[in-house]
Amino acid sequence: GEKMAENNFLNYKGKPLVRSGKEIFYGDMADAYVIKFTVLSETKEDKLPEKVTVQLLKSDTQLPDKDRIVKETVKESFFDALDFGFVWLERALKN
């Protein structure tokens, strides 16, 4: 489940979820791929991410940014985005 680890990472289904401003990274940088969520808009009341870009990225930071993007989509809720990102990441890491 989702629990806070000692290092203040949130875990989702066993992988770290790290937020930095409008960007949220999901996955382990030691793996070949990670997911990057970019928050495009938030709800006014509780500042929850609303419209979110989901990108499946190669975790190799030596590559130019545009070459790292494997897939990209936009979702209307963070939960949809997270679900999608999780599936993409699982599939990418299996191959």
PDB file of C-alpha atoms in Angstrom:
ATOM      1  CA  GLY A   1       0.000   0.000   0.000  1.00  0.00           C
ATOM      2  CA  GLU A   2       0.955   3.645   0.153  1.00  0.00           C
ATOM      3  CA  LYS A   3       3.169   4.365   3.120  1.00  0.00           C
ATOM      4  CA  MET A   4       5.708   6.984   4.025  1.00  0.00           C
ATOM      5  CA  ALA A   5       9.229   5.631   4.131  1.00  0.00           C
ATOM      6  CA  GLU A   6      11.893   7.054   6.436  1.00  0.00           C
ATOM      7  CA  ASN A   7      13.375   9.026   3.566  1.00  0.00           C
ATOM      8  CA  ASN A   8      10.064  10.816   2.908  1.00  0.00           C
ATOM      9  CA  PHE A   9       9.457   9.033  -0.368  1.00  0.00           C
ATOM     10  CA  LEU A  10       5.902   7.987  -0.923  1.00  0.00           C
ATOM     11  CA  ASN A  11       5.711   4.441  -2.216  1.00  0.00           C
ATOM     12  CA  TYR A  12       3.108   3.319  -4.714  1.00  0.00           C
ATOM     13  CA  LYS A  13       2.965  -0.427  -5.394  1.00  0.00           C
ATOM     14  CA  GLY A  14       6.524  -0.836  -4.183  1.00  0.00           C
ATOM     15  CA  LYS A  15       8.184   1.950  -6.172  1.00  0.00           C
ATOM     16  CA  PRO A  16       9.124   5.449  -5.030  1.00  0.00           C
ATOM     17  CA  LEU A  17       6.972   8.432  -5.971  1.00  0.00           C
ATOM     18  CA  VAL A  18       8.920  11.683  -5.651  1.00  0.00           C
ATOM     19  CA  ARG A  19       7.410  15.129  -6.137  1.00  0.00           C
ATOM     20  CA  SER A  20       9.405  18.185  -7.040  1.00  0.00           C
ATOM     21  CA  GLY A  21       7.190  21.181  -7.730  1.00  0.00           C
ATOM     22  CA  LYS A  22       4.956  20.409 -10.710  1.00  0.00           C
ATOM     23  CA  GLU A  23       6.876  17.250 -11.565  1.00  0.00           C
ATOM     24  CA  ILE A  24       6.330  13.855 -10.018  1.00  0.00           C
ATOM     25  CA  PHE A  25       8.645  10.948 -10.772  1.00  0.00           C
ATOM     26  CA  TYR A  26       7.565   7.366 -10.315  1.00  0.00           C
ATOM     27  CA  GLY A  27       9.918   4.415 -10.342  1.00  0.00           C
ATOM     28  CA  ASP A  28      13.476   3.531  -9.531  1.00  0.00           C
ATOM     29  CA  MET A  29      16.235   5.412 -11.374  1.00  0.00           C
ATOM     30  CA  ALA A  30      18.226   2.146 -11.273  1.00  0.00           C
ATOM     31  CA  ASP A  31      15.632   0.585 -13.603  1.00  0.00           C
ATOM     32  CA  ALA A  32      15.733   1.141 -17.363  1.00  0.00           C
ATOM     33  CA  TYR A  33      12.543   3.251 -17.318  1.00  0.00           C
ATOM     34  CA  VAL A  34      10.736   5.673 -15.049  1.00  0.00           C
ATOM     35  CA  ILE A  35       7.470   7.578 -15.297  1.00  0.00           C
ATOM     36  CA  LYS A  36       7.323  11.351 -15.155  1.00  0.00           C
ATOM     37  CA  PHE A  37       4.064  13.115 -14.384  1.00  0.00           C
ATOM     38  CA  THR A  38       3.794  16.834 -15.042  1.00  0.00           C
ATOM     39  CA  VAL A  39       0.910  18.626 -13.321  1.00  0.00           C
ATOM     40  CA  LEU A  40      -0.737  20.968 -15.847  1.00  0.00           C
ATOM     41  CA  SER A  41      -3.536  22.136 -13.559  1.00  0.00           C
ATOM     42  CA  GLU A  42      -4.739  21.637 -10.001  1.00  0.00           C
ATOM     43  CA  THR A  43      -8.130  21.761  -8.307  1.00  0.00           C
ATOM     44  CA  LYS A  44      -8.779  25.165  -6.739  1.00  0.00           C
ATOM     45  CA  GLU A  45     -10.023  23.823  -3.394  1.00  0.00           C
ATOM     46  CA  ASP A  46      -7.411  21.280  -2.377  1.00  0.00           C
ATOM     47  CA  LYS A  47      -4.649  21.740  -4.953  1.00  0.00           C
ATOM     48  CA  LEU A  48      -4.886  18.140  -6.161  1.00  0.00           C
ATOM     49  CA  PRO A  49      -3.338  17.470  -9.550  1.00  0.00           C
ATOM     50  CA  GLU A  50      -6.119  17.610 -12.134  1.00  0.00           C
ATOM     51  CA  LYS A  51      -4.765  17.579 -15.658  1.00  0.00           C
ATOM     52  CA  VAL A  52      -1.542  15.596 -15.817  1.00  0.00           C
ATOM     53  CA  THR A  53       0.930  14.641 -18.552  1.00  0.00           C
ATOM     54  CA  VAL A  54       2.212  11.064 -18.263  1.00  0.00           C
ATOM     55  CA  GLN A  55       5.558  10.212 -19.881  1.00  0.00           C
ATOM     56  CA  LEU A  56       7.356   6.888 -19.994  1.00  0.00           C
ATOM     57  CA  LEU A  57      11.034   7.862 -19.939  1.00  0.00           C
ATOM     58  CA  LYS A  58      14.276   6.010 -20.356  1.00  0.00           C
ATOM     59  CA  SER A  59      16.028   6.650 -17.057  1.00  0.00           C
ATOM     60  CA  ASP A  60      19.374   7.233 -18.802  1.00  0.00           C
ATOM     61  CA  THR A  61      20.009  10.921 -18.092  1.00  0.00           C
ATOM     62  CA  GLN A  62      22.916  10.988 -20.579  1.00  0.00           C
ATOM     63  CA  LEU A  63      20.373  10.976 -23.406  1.00  0.00           C
ATOM     64  CA  PRO A  64      18.869  14.236 -24.694  1.00  0.00           C
ATOM     65  CA  ASP A  65      15.440  14.827 -23.095  1.00  0.00           C
ATOM     66  CA  LYS A  66      13.519  14.317 -26.330  1.00  0.00           C
ATOM     67  CA  ASP A  67      15.198  10.942 -26.909  1.00  0.00           C
ATOM     68  CA  ARG A  68      14.230   9.768 -23.426  1.00  0.00           C
ATOM     69  CA  ILE A  69      10.473   9.977 -24.058  1.00  0.00           C
ATOM     70  CA  VAL A  70       9.088   6.597 -25.107  1.00  0.00           C
ATOM     71  CA  LYS A  71       5.362   7.348 -24.717  1.00  0.00           C
ATOM     72  CA  GLU A  72       3.274  10.295 -23.665  1.00  0.00           C
ATOM     73  CA  THR A  73      -0.380  10.985 -22.874  1.00  0.00           C
ATOM     74  CA  VAL A  74      -2.518  13.467 -20.926  1.00  0.00           C
ATOM     75  CA  LYS A  75      -5.035  12.371 -18.284  1.00  0.00           C
ATOM     76  CA  GLU A  76      -7.800  14.346 -16.581  1.00  0.00           C
ATOM     77  CA  SER A  77      -7.038  13.110 -13.071  1.00  0.00           C
ATOM     78  CA  PHE A  78      -3.916  12.157 -11.188  1.00  0.00           C
ATOM     79  CA  PHE A  79      -5.400   8.787 -10.273  1.00  0.00           C
ATOM     80  CA  ASP A  80      -5.969   7.933 -13.938  1.00  0.00           C
ATOM     81  CA  ALA A  81      -2.462   9.153 -14.706  1.00  0.00           C
ATOM     82  CA  LEU A  82      -0.957   7.067 -11.913  1.00  0.00           C
ATOM     83  CA  ASP A  83      -2.831   3.980 -13.059  1.00  0.00           C
ATOM     84  CA  PHE A  84      -1.660   4.471 -16.626  1.00  0.00           C
ATOM     85  CA  GLY A  85       1.910   5.197 -15.587  1.00  0.00           C
ATOM     86  CA  PHE A  86       2.001   2.079 -13.443  1.00  0.00           C
ATOM     87  CA  VAL A  87       0.880  -0.154 -16.343  1.00  0.00           C
ATOM     88  CA  TRP A  88       3.303   1.467 -18.815  1.00  0.00           C
ATOM     89  CA  LEU A  89       6.187   1.076 -16.399  1.00  0.00           C
ATOM     90  CA  GLU A  90       5.389  -2.549 -15.574  1.00  0.00           C
ATOM     91  CA  ARG A  91       5.180  -3.446 -19.278  1.00  0.00           C
ATOM     92  CA  ALA A  92       8.356  -1.568 -20.178  1.00  0.00           C
ATOM     93  CA  LEU A  93      10.336  -3.242 -17.399  1.00  0.00           C
ATOM     94  CA  LYS A  94       9.137  -6.714 -18.395  1.00  0.00           C
ATOM     95  CA  ASN A  95      10.434  -6.371 -21.953  1.00  0.00           C
TER      96      ASN A  95
END
